[in-house]
């Protein structure tokens, strides 16, 4: 079953604009992760935020986590055409480990 | 450094034929291994995970099976493929019970 649900399903922006993607989940978690997937390729890990953290930065990426609302957001600042990809949130439920559950993803298109 | 290999990259098979997808990891020992399936334009569905040789956990009842004959080898199989088995199959590994997953490049299966 899907643990995370991303919003929006698709996003189209101009180069230089910021892109914000949201993720909601259902159960208590150990951590939440964001991944990127270029078309037809495997997923690449972007950033992990633990359940006791509220915000994390990595380069042009900013992730927030609100465990009370069971939601997270990924902000990509100053987007580039090369950021065009699908972005997925994934959670490690707090139920004993090993499973990582992915959402349906947000397809981001950055126009040059 | 660690690497993960999946093959074949592309496969077209008739309904009722068998399937074998292979995944191997190098540069690490005792990894946790995962098989996910991704339908076109959708998120990832966890199929199987393994925490050790011969230890397989199945997440969904289906036409597929998995085996782990060696520490760093994970095989996805079917005796008779169905049309609904078509999809993009992704193998992943990680150390420990939670955290970053490292993905292979995927195997695209089309069942006709």
XYZ file of C-alpha atoms in Angstrom:
224
model
C 0.000 0.000 0.000
C 1.107 3.572 -0.577
C 2.427 5.269 2.529
C 3.271 8.612 0.986
C 1.189 10.705 -1.327
C 2.825 13.533 -3.241
C 1.184 16.738 -4.288
C 1.042 17.984 -6.979
C 1.186 15.015 -9.347
C 2.828 17.210 -11.968
C 4.485 20.622 -11.902
C 5.712 22.787 -14.761
C 7.835 25.866 -14.029
C 10.310 28.181 -15.712
C 14.017 27.923 -15.151
C 15.053 30.047 -12.180
C 11.758 29.610 -10.330
C 11.402 27.612 -7.135
C 9.637 24.252 -7.118
C 7.757 22.974 -4.081
C 6.508 19.420 -3.728
C 4.540 18.081 -0.803
C 4.237 14.629 0.692
C 1.767 13.234 3.202
C 2.041 9.912 4.967
C -0.113 7.803 7.232
C 1.858 6.083 9.991
C 4.568 7.021 12.480
C 7.979 7.049 10.866
C 11.676 6.787 11.694
C 12.650 9.032 8.829
C 11.482 10.422 5.523
C 13.526 10.477 2.357
C 13.306 12.174 -0.998
C 14.480 10.562 -4.214
C 14.809 11.686 -7.780
C 14.231 9.572 -10.900
C 15.160 10.555 -14.415
C 12.953 8.963 -17.044
C 13.623 5.249 -17.394
C 16.375 5.207 -14.781
C 16.827 4.063 -11.230
C 16.127 6.312 -8.262
C 18.791 8.483 -6.682
C 18.663 9.464 -3.027
C 18.543 13.216 -2.428
C 18.072 13.824 1.264
C 16.939 12.116 4.471
C 15.265 13.830 7.392
C 14.807 12.052 10.703
C 11.592 12.141 12.677
C 13.146 14.424 15.312
C 14.283 16.979 12.729
C 12.138 19.773 11.331
C 14.226 21.130 8.494
C 17.237 20.097 6.475
C 19.227 21.670 3.662
C 21.443 20.250 0.955
C 22.634 22.638 -1.737
C 19.529 23.986 -3.501
C 17.290 21.521 -1.675
C 15.336 22.304 1.463
C 13.208 19.690 3.178
C 10.781 20.253 6.019
C 9.027 17.681 8.151
C 5.922 18.162 10.282
C 5.278 14.935 12.166
C 2.126 16.331 13.792
C 0.590 16.759 10.339
C 2.394 13.738 8.887
C 3.660 15.836 6.015
C 6.878 16.936 4.361
C 7.849 19.359 1.646
C 10.745 19.494 -0.780
C 11.797 22.883 -2.098
C 14.162 23.181 -5.032
C 15.405 26.746 -5.357
C 16.535 28.427 -8.571
C 15.478 25.437 -10.667
C 17.356 24.375 -13.774
C 16.263 22.445 -16.854
C 18.416 19.571 -15.540
C 16.118 19.318 -12.501
C 13.406 17.913 -14.787
C 12.606 14.498 -13.280
C 10.157 12.690 -11.037
C 10.538 13.194 -7.294
C 9.394 10.672 -4.725
C 9.065 10.781 -0.988
C 9.643 7.567 0.926
C 9.141 6.662 4.550
C 10.584 4.104 6.915
C 7.590 3.262 9.126
C 8.223 3.006 12.823
C 7.137 -0.643 12.888
C 10.371 -2.568 13.236
C 12.295 -1.509 10.177
C 13.371 -2.871 6.787
C 10.463 -1.601 4.705
C 10.672 1.664 2.801
C 7.385 2.749 1.297
C 7.208 5.153 -1.648
C 4.583 7.609 -2.769
C 3.314 8.071 -6.306
C 5.718 10.916 -7.088
C 5.637 14.410 -8.541
C 6.720 14.907 -12.133
C 8.638 18.166 -12.407
C 9.239 19.839 -15.746
C 11.547 22.848 -15.811
C 11.341 24.888 -18.997
C 14.511 26.562 -20.230
C 32.874 1.733 -3.434
C 29.576 -0.090 -3.628
C 27.843 -0.840 -6.897
C 24.622 -2.573 -7.833
C 23.951 -4.326 -11.106
C 20.671 -5.448 -12.601
C 20.084 -7.484 -15.715
C 18.681 -7.793 -18.207
C 17.895 -4.122 -18.760
C 15.048 -4.860 -21.145
C 12.991 -7.982 -21.613
C 10.009 -8.844 -23.825
C 8.349 -12.098 -22.903
C 5.172 -13.930 -23.985
C 2.395 -14.655 -21.510
C 3.011 -17.948 -19.735
C 6.784 -17.893 -20.127
C 9.182 -17.946 -17.144
C 11.090 -14.965 -15.796
C 14.391 -14.463 -14.069
C 15.746 -11.020 -13.166
C 19.048 -10.840 -11.369
C 20.561 -8.245 -9.073
C 24.034 -8.264 -7.551
C 25.709 -5.874 -5.163
C 29.442 -5.347 -4.878
C 31.552 -3.645 -2.259
C 29.420 -4.383 0.776
C 28.510 -7.364 2.907
C 25.210 -8.501 4.369
C 23.136 -5.812 2.665
C 19.378 -5.639 2.954
C 18.011 -6.212 -0.543
C 14.763 -5.078 -2.119
C 12.684 -5.622 -5.252
C 10.259 -2.904 -6.266
C 7.954 -2.686 -9.267
C 6.947 0.555 -10.938
C 4.009 0.783 -13.322
C 4.241 3.448 -16.031
C 4.048 6.931 -14.515
C 3.434 5.579 -11.034
C 5.189 5.121 -7.726
C 7.132 2.116 -6.488
C 5.450 -0.945 -5.067
C 7.533 -2.995 -2.657
C 7.481 -6.636 -3.748
C 10.103 -8.431 -1.673
C 12.875 -7.679 0.759
C 15.614 -9.818 2.242
C 17.732 -9.332 5.345
C 19.973 -12.342 4.741
C 20.689 -15.429 2.670
C 17.526 -17.476 2.225
C 15.427 -14.928 4.145
C 12.704 -13.465 1.940
C 9.717 -11.379 2.973
C 6.885 -10.944 0.500
C 4.783 -7.829 0.576
C 2.052 -8.674 -1.905
C 0.485 -11.949 -3.046
C 1.325 -12.350 -6.679
C 2.715 -14.381 -9.491
C 6.314 -13.649 -8.545
C 8.879 -15.102 -6.170
C 12.294 -14.031 -4.963
C 15.390 -15.858 -3.829
C 18.701 -14.911 -2.272
C 21.142 -17.744 -2.945
C 24.198 -15.684 -2.008
C 24.805 -12.734 0.289
C 24.931 -10.188 -2.517
C 22.623 -11.783 -5.066
C 18.878 -11.293 -5.292
C 16.765 -12.969 -7.967
C 13.186 -12.249 -8.999
C 11.384 -15.103 -10.737
C 8.111 -16.259 -12.172
C 7.109 -19.650 -13.526
C 4.385 -18.237 -15.792
C 4.173 -14.559 -16.626
C 0.892 -12.657 -16.774
C 0.157 -9.500 -18.744
C -0.128 -7.648 -15.436
C 3.505 -8.488 -14.622
C 4.664 -5.880 -17.129
C 6.512 -2.999 -15.517
C 9.810 -1.524 -14.471
C 11.537 -3.637 -11.833
C 14.026 -2.008 -9.536
C 16.476 -3.678 -7.192
C 17.884 -1.740 -4.259
C 20.146 -2.306 -1.275
C 21.083 -0.633 1.957
C 22.984 -1.260 5.122
C 20.818 -1.497 8.198
C 17.084 -1.490 8.664
C 16.393 2.090 7.606
C 17.925 4.939 5.695
C 19.172 5.575 2.211
C 18.425 3.029 -0.506
C 20.771 2.554 -3.452
C 19.024 1.546 -6.647
C 20.048 -0.328 -9.735
C 19.223 0.956 -13.199
C 16.123 -1.210 -13.474
C 14.790 -3.951 -15.738
C 11.916 -3.115 -18.042
C 9.656 -6.118 -18.603
C 6.981 -6.211 -21.272
C 4.690 -9.212 -21.306
C 2.824 -9.710 -24.584
